[in-house]
CSV table of C-alpha atoms in Angstrom, one decimal:
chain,number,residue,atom,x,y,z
A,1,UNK,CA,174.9,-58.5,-20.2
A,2,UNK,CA,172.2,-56.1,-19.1
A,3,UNK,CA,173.0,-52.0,-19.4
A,4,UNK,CA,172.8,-52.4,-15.4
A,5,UNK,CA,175.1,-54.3,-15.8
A,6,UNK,CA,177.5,-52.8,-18.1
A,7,UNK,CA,176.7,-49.9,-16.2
A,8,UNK,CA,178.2,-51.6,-12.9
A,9,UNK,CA,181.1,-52.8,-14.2
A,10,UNK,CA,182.3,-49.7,-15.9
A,11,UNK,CA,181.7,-48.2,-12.8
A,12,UNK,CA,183.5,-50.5,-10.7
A,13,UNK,CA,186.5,-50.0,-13.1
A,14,UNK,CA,186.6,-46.6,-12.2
A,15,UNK,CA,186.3,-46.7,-9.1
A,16,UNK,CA,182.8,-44.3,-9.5
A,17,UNK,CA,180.5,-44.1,-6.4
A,18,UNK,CA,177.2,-44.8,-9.0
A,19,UNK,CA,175.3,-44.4,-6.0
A,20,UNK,CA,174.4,-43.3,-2.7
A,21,UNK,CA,171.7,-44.0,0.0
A,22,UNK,CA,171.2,-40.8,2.1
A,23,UNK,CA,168.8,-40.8,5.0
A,24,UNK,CA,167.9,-37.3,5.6
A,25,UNK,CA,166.4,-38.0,9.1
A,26,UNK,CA,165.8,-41.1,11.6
A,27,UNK,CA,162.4,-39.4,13.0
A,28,UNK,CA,159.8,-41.5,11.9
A,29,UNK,CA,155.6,-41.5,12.3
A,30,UNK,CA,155.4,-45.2,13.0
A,31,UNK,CA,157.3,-47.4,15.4
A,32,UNK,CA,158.0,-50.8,13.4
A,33,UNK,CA,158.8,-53.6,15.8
A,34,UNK,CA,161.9,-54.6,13.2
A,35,UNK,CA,163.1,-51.3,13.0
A,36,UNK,CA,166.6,-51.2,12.8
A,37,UNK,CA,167.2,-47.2,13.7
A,38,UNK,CA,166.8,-45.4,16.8
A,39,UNK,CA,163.9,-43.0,15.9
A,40,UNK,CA,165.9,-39.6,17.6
A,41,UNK,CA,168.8,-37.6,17.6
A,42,UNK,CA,169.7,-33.8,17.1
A,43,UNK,CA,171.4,-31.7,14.9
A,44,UNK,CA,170.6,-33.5,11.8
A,45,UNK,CA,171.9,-32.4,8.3
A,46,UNK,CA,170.5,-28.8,7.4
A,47,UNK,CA,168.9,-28.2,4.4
A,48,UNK,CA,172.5,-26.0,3.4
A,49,UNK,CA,174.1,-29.0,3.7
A,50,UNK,CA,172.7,-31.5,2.0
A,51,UNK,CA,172.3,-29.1,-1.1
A,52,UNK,CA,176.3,-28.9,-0.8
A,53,UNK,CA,176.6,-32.3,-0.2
A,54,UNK,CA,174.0,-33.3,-3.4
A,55,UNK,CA,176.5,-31.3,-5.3
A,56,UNK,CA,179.9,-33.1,-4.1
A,57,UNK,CA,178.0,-36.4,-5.1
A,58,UNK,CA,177.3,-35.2,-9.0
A,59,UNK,CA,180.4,-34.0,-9.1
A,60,UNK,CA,182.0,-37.6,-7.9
A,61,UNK,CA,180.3,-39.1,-10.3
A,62,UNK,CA,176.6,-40.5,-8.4
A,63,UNK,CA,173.8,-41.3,-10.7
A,64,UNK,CA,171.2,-43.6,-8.3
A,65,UNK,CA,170.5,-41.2,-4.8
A,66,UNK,CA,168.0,-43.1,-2.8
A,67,UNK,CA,166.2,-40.7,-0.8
A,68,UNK,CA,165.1,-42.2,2.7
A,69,UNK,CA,164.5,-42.5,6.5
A,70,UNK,CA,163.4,-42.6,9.1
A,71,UNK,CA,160.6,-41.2,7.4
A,72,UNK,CA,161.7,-38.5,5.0
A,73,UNK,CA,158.4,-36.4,4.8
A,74,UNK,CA,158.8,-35.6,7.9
A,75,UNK,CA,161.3,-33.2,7.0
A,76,UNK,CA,159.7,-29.9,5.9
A,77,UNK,CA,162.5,-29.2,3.0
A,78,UNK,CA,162.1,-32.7,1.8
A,79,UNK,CA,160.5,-31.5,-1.8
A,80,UNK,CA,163.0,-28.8,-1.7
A,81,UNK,CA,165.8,-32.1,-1.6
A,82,UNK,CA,164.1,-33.8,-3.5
A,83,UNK,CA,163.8,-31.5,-6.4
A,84,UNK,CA,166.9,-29.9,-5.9
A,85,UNK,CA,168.8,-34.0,-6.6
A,86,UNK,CA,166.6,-33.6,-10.0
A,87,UNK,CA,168.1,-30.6,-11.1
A,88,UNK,CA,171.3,-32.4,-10.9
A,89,UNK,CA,169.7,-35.0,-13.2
A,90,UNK,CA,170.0,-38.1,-10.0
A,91,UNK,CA,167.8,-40.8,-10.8
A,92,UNK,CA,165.9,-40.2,-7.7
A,93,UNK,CA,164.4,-43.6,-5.8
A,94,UNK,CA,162.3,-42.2,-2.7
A,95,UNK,CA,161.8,-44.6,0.1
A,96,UNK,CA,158.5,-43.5,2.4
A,97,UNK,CA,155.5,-45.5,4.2
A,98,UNK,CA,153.1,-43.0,2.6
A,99,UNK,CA,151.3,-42.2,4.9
A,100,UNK,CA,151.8,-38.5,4.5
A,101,UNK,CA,151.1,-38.5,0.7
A,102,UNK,CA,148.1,-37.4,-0.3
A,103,UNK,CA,146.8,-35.7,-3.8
A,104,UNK,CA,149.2,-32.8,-3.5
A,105,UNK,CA,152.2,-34.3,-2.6
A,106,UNK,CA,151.9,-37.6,-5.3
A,107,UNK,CA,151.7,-35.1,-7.8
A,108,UNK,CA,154.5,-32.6,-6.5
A,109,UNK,CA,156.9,-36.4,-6.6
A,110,UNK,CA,155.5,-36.9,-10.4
A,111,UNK,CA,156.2,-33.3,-11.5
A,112,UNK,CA,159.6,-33.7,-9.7
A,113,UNK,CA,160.1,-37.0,-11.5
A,114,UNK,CA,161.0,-39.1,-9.6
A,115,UNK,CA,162.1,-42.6,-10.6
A,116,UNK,CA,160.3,-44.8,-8.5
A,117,UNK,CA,158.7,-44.9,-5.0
A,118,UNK,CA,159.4,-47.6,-2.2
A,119,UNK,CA,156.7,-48.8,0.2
A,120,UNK,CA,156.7,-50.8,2.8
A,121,UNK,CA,153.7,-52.9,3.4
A,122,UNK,CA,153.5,-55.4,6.1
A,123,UNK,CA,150.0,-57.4,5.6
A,124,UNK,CA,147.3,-57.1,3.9
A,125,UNK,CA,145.3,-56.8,7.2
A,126,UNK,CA,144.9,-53.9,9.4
A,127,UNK,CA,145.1,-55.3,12.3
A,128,UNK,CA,148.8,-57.3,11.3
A,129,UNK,CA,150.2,-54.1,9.4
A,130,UNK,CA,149.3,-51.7,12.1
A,131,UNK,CA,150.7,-53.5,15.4
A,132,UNK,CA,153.7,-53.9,13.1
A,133,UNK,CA,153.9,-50.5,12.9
A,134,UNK,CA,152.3,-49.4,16.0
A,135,UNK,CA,150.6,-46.6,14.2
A,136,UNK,CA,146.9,-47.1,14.3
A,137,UNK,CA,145.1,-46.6,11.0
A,138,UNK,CA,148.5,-46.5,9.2
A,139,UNK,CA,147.6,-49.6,6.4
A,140,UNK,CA,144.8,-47.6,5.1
A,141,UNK,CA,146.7,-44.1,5.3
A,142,UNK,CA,149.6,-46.2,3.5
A,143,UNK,CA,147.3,-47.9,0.4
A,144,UNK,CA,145.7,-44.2,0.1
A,145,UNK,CA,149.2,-42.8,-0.3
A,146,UNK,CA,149.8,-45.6,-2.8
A,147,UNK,CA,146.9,-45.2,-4.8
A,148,UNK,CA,147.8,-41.2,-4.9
A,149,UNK,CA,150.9,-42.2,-6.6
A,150,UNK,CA,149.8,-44.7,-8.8
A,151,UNK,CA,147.0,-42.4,-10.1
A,152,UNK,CA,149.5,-39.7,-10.9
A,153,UNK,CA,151.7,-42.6,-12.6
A,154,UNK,CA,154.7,-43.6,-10.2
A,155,UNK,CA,156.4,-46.4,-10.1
A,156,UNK,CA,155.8,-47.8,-6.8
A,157,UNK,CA,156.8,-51.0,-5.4
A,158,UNK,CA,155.3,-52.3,-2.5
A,159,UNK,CA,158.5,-53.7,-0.2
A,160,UNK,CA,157.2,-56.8,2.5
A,161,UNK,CA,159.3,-57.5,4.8
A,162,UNK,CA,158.5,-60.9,6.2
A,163,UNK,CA,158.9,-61.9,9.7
A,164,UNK,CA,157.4,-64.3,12.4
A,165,UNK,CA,154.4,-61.6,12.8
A,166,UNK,CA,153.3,-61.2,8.9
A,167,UNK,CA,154.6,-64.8,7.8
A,168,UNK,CA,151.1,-65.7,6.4
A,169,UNK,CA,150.1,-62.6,5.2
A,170,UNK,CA,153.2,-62.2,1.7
A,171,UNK,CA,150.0,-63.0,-0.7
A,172,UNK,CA,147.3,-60.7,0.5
A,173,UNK,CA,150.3,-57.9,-0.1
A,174,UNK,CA,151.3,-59.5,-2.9
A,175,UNK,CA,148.0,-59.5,-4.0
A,176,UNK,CA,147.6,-55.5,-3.1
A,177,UNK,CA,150.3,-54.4,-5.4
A,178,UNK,CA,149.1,-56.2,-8.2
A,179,UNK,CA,145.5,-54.6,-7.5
A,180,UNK,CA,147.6,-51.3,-7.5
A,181,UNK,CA,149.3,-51.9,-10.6
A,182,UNK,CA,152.7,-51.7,-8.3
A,183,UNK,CA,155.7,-54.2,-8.4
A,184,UNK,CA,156.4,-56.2,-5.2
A,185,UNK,CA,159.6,-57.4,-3.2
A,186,UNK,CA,159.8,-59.7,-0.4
A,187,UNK,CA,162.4,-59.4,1.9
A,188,UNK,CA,162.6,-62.1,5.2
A,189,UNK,CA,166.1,-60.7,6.4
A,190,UNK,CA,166.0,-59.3,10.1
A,191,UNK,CA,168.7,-57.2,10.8
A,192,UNK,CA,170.5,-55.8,14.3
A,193,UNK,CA,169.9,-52.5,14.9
A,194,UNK,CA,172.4,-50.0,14.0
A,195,UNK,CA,173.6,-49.7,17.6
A,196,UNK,CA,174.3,-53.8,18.0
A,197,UNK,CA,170.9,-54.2,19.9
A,198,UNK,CA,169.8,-57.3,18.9
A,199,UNK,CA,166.7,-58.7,20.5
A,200,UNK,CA,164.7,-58.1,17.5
A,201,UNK,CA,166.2,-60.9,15.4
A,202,UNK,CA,163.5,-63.1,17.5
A,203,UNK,CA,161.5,-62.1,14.6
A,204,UNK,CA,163.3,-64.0,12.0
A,205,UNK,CA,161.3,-66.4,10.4
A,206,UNK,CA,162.5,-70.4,11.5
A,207,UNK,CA,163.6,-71.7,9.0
A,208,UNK,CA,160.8,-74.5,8.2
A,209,UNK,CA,158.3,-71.1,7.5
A,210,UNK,CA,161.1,-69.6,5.3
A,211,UNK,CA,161.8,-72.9,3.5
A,212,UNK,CA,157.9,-72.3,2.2
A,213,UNK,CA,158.5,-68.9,1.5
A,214,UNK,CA,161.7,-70.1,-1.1
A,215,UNK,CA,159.7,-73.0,-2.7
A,216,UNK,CA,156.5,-71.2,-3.4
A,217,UNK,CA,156.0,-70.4,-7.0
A,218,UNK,CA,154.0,-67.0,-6.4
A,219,UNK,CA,157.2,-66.0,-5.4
A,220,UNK,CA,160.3,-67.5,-7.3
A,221,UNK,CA,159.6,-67.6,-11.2
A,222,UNK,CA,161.3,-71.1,-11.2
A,223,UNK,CA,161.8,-73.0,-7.7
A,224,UNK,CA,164.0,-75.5,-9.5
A,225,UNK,CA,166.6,-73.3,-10.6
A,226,UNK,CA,166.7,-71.4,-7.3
A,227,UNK,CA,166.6,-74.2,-5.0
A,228,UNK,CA,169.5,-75.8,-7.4
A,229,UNK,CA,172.5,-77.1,-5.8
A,230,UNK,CA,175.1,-75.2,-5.8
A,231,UNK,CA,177.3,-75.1,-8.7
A,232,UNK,CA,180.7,-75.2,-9.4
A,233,UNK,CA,183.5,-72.4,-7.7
A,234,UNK,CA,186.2,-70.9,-10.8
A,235,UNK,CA,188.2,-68.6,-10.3
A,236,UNK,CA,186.0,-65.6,-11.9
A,237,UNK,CA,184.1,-66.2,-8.5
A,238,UNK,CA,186.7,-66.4,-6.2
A,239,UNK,CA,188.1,-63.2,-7.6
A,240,UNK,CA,184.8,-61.5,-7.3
A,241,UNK,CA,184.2,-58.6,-4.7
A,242,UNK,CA,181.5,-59.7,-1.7
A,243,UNK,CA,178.9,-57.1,-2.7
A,244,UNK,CA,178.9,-53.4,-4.3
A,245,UNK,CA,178.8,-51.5,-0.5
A,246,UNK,CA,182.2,-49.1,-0.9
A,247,UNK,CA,182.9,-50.2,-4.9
A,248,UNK,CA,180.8,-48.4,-6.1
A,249,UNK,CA,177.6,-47.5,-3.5
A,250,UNK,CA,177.8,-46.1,-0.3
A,251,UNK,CA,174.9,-44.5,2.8
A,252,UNK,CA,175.4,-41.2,4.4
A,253,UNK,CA,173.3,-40.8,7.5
A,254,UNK,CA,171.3,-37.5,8.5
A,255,UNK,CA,174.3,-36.6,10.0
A,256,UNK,CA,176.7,-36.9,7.5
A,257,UNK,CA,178.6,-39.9,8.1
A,258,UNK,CA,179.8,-42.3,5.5
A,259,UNK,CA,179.5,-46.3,5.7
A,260,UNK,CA,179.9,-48.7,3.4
A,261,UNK,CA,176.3,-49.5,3.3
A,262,UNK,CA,173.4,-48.7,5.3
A,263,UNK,CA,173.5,-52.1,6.6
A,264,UNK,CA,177.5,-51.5,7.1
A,265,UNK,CA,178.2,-49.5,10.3
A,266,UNK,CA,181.6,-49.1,9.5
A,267,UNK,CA,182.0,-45.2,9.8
A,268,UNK,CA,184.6,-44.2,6.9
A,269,UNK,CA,184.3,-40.5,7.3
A,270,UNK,CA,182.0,-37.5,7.6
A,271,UNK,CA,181.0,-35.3,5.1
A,272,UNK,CA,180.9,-32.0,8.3
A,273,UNK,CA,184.8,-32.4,8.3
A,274,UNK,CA,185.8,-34.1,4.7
A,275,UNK,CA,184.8,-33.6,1.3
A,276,UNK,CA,182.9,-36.6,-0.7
A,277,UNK,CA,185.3,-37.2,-3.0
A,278,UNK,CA,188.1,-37.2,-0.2
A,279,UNK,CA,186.6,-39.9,1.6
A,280,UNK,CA,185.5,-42.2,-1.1
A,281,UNK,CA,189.6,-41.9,-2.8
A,282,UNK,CA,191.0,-42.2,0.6
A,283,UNK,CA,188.8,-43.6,3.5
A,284,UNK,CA,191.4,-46.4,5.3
A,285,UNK,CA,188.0,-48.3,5.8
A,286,UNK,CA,186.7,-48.1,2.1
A,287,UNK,CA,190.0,-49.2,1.1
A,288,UNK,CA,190.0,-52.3,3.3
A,289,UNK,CA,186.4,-53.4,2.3
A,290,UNK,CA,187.5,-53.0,-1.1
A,291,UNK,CA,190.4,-55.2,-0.7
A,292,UNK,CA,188.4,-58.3,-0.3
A,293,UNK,CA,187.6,-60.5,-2.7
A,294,UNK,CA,185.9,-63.8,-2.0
A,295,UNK,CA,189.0,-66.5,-1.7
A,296,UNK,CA,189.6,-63.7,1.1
A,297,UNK,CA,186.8,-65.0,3.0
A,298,UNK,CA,187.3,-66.8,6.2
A,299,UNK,CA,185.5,-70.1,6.3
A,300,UNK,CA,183.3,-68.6,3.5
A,301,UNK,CA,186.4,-68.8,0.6
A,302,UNK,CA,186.0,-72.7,1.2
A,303,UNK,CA,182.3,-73.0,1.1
A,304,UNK,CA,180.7,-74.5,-2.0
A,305,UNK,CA,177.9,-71.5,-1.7
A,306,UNK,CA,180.6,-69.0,-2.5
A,307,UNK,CA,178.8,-68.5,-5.3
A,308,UNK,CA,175.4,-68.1,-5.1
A,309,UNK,CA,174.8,-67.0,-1.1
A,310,UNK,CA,173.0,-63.5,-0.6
A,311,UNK,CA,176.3,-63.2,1.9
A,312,UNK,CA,175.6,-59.4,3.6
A,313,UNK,CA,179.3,-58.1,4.9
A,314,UNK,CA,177.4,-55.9,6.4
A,315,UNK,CA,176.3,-58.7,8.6
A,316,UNK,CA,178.9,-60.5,8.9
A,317,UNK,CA,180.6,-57.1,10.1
A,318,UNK,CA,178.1,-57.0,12.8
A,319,UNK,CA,178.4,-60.4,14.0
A,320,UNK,CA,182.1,-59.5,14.3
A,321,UNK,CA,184.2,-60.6,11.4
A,322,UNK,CA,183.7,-58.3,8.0
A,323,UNK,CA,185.7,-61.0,6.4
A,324,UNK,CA,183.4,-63.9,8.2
A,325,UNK,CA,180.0,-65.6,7.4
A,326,UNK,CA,176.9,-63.9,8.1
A,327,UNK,CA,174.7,-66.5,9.9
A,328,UNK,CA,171.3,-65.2,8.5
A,329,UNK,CA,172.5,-65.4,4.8
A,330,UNK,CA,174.1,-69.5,6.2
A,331,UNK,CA,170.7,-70.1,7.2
A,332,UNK,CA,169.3,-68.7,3.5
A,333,UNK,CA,171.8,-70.7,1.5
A,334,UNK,CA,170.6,-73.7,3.7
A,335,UNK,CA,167.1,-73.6,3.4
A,336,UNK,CA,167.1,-72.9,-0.2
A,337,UNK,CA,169.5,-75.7,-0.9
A,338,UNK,CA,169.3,-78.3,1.7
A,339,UNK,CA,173.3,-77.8,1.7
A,340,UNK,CA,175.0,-77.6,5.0
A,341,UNK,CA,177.4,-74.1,4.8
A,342,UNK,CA,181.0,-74.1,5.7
A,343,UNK,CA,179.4,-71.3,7.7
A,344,UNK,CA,177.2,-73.3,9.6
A,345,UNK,CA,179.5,-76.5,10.0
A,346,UNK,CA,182.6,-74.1,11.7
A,347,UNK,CA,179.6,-72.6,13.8
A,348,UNK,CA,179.3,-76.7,15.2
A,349,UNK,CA,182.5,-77.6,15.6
A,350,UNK,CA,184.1,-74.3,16.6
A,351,UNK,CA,186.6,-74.1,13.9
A,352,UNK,CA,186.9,-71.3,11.5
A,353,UNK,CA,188.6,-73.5,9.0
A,354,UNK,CA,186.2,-76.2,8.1
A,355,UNK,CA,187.0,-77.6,4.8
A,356,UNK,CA,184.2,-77.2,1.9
A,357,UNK,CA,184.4,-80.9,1.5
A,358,UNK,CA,183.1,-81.9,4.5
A,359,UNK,CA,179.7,-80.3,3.1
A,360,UNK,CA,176.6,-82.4,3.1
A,361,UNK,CA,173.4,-82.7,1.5
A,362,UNK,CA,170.5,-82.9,4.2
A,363,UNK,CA,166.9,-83.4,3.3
A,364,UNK,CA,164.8,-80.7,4.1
């Protein structure tokens, strides 16, 4: 077992919040297409408050804060948070497009030390990344930012989310971050936005592109093991908790609320009217999520992916049922397998209570 690992699982046992995801605005330079957030609102967290609220999370116990957006550097007391969350020894993960870092401000992150830097990176061509983005010029602001870091030593990693738009383009990035000396992550999940709008999941990849994107070997270190069939389902499984979102991580927004995850709009409290610790002991909507386990699972409980989906409850809670499958991550398991998902088969026959042994094998 890994320390991260060990790490987790002490933490879980506790019942410690080991981290927290805290957007410290929703403005934003650029305008993805896939954007998830509405890019406005008032009255945002003051610079007071998230110093009080950086506090309440050290004292609860938070070691990981992600820093994020929006875009963060947008905020003019963003190297104040920033170095403020060090003081208080966070391992501090800032999530920016860089297009605002230059010389200056790559070294300010450095002398701040902070842990590593997420970027996102749409293609390796201008003309793709920036009608993505809708910021013109913004891939080369972005690779300038990146190589600022990188020359100052940050950990960067270069985050591509994959969609109908970029599909072709996951090697010229992934070939940009190894140029870079950066790491790189692939992500082809779509979400709603945070508000329920959900045209822009017409940007999901079909599944014949993503079932290229799982079998290529510049990607996954062995295709065979991680297009396996899935395997058997013990009890260690079916007593294991859907994801870590409210055991032990949770996302505050700019404006203090608490969810679960920031791709959980459950709201569980806000930090303006309750304390930190408060709300994590004794949210009625933390303790719910953390009542699951997976033989809790409608349809899912009976599914022979149970354990090995990427099942998001975040999702699932979007599509309606926090306790239900989340199609996306059915469609995942499906392509990667060539196994059928209780998920998918209750979705056909209208039942919720399809049995796991009516799954098939279909040749992909």
């Amino acid at each position: 077992m890994s320390l991260m690992e060990q790490l987790n699982r002490k933490a879980l046992g506790l019942g410690v919040p080991l981290s927290v995801h805290l957007d410290v605005t929703y403005h934003c330079n650029e305008r993805c297409e896939h954007c998830y957030l509405e890019h406005d609102g008032t009255n945002e967290l003051t610079t007071a408050e998230i110093r009080n609220f950086l506090r309440q999370f050290a004292d609860a116990g938070v070691f990981f804060l992600t820093i994020s957006g929006g875009e963060p550097l947008l905020r003019r007391d963003c190297f104040e948070i920033i170095e403020f969350a060090r003081e208080l020894s966070f391992n501090v993960k800032l999530k920016t497009n860089a297009v605002l870092v230059h010389e200056k401000e790559a070294r300010r992150l450095r002398e701040a030390g902070v842990e590593q830097v997420q970027v996102s990176v749409y293609s390796h061509k201008p003309e793709v990344h920036d009608a993505i983005t809708k910021l013109p010029g913004s891939l080369s602001r972005t690779l300038a930012g990146i190589r600022c870091m990188r020359a100052e030593g940050l950990k960067v990693t270069l985050a591509n989310v994959l969609m109908r738009n970029n599909a072709q383009d996951y090697a010229g990035v992934q070939a940009l971050a190894a140029e870079s000396g950066s790491h790189y992550t692939l992500d082809p999940t779509i979400t709603p936005m945070l508000n329920g709008e959900s045209s822009i999941l017409s940007l999901r990849l079909p599944p014949e592109e993503l079932r290229g994107v799982f079998h290529d070997e510049r990607l996954v270190e062995n295709v065979q093991d991680f297009c396996a069939l899935p395997g058997p389902i013990d009890d260690e499984i079916r007593e294991g908790i859907p994801c870590s979102a409210g055991h032990t991580s949770c996302y505050v927004s700019p404006w203090g609320d608490v969810y679960p995850c920031v791709q959980f709009p459950l709201t569980c409290g806000s930090l303006r009217e309750t304390p930190f610790s408060e709300i994590w002991a004794n949210s009625a909507q933390l303790i719910e999520v953390r009542s699951i386990r997976a033989k809790h699972l409608s349809t899912c409980s009976s599914c022979s992916h149970l354990g090995t989906c990427t099942r998001c409850p975040g999702l699932a809670f979007m599509e309606g049922n926090m306790r239900g499958p989340s199609s996306a991550d059915c469609e995942k398991s499906y392509v990667r397998t060539g196994v059928v998902t209780a998920g998918m088969l209750a979705s056909r026959h209208g039942s919720a209570h399809t049995s796991g042994s009516a799954l098939v094998q279909i040749q992909l």
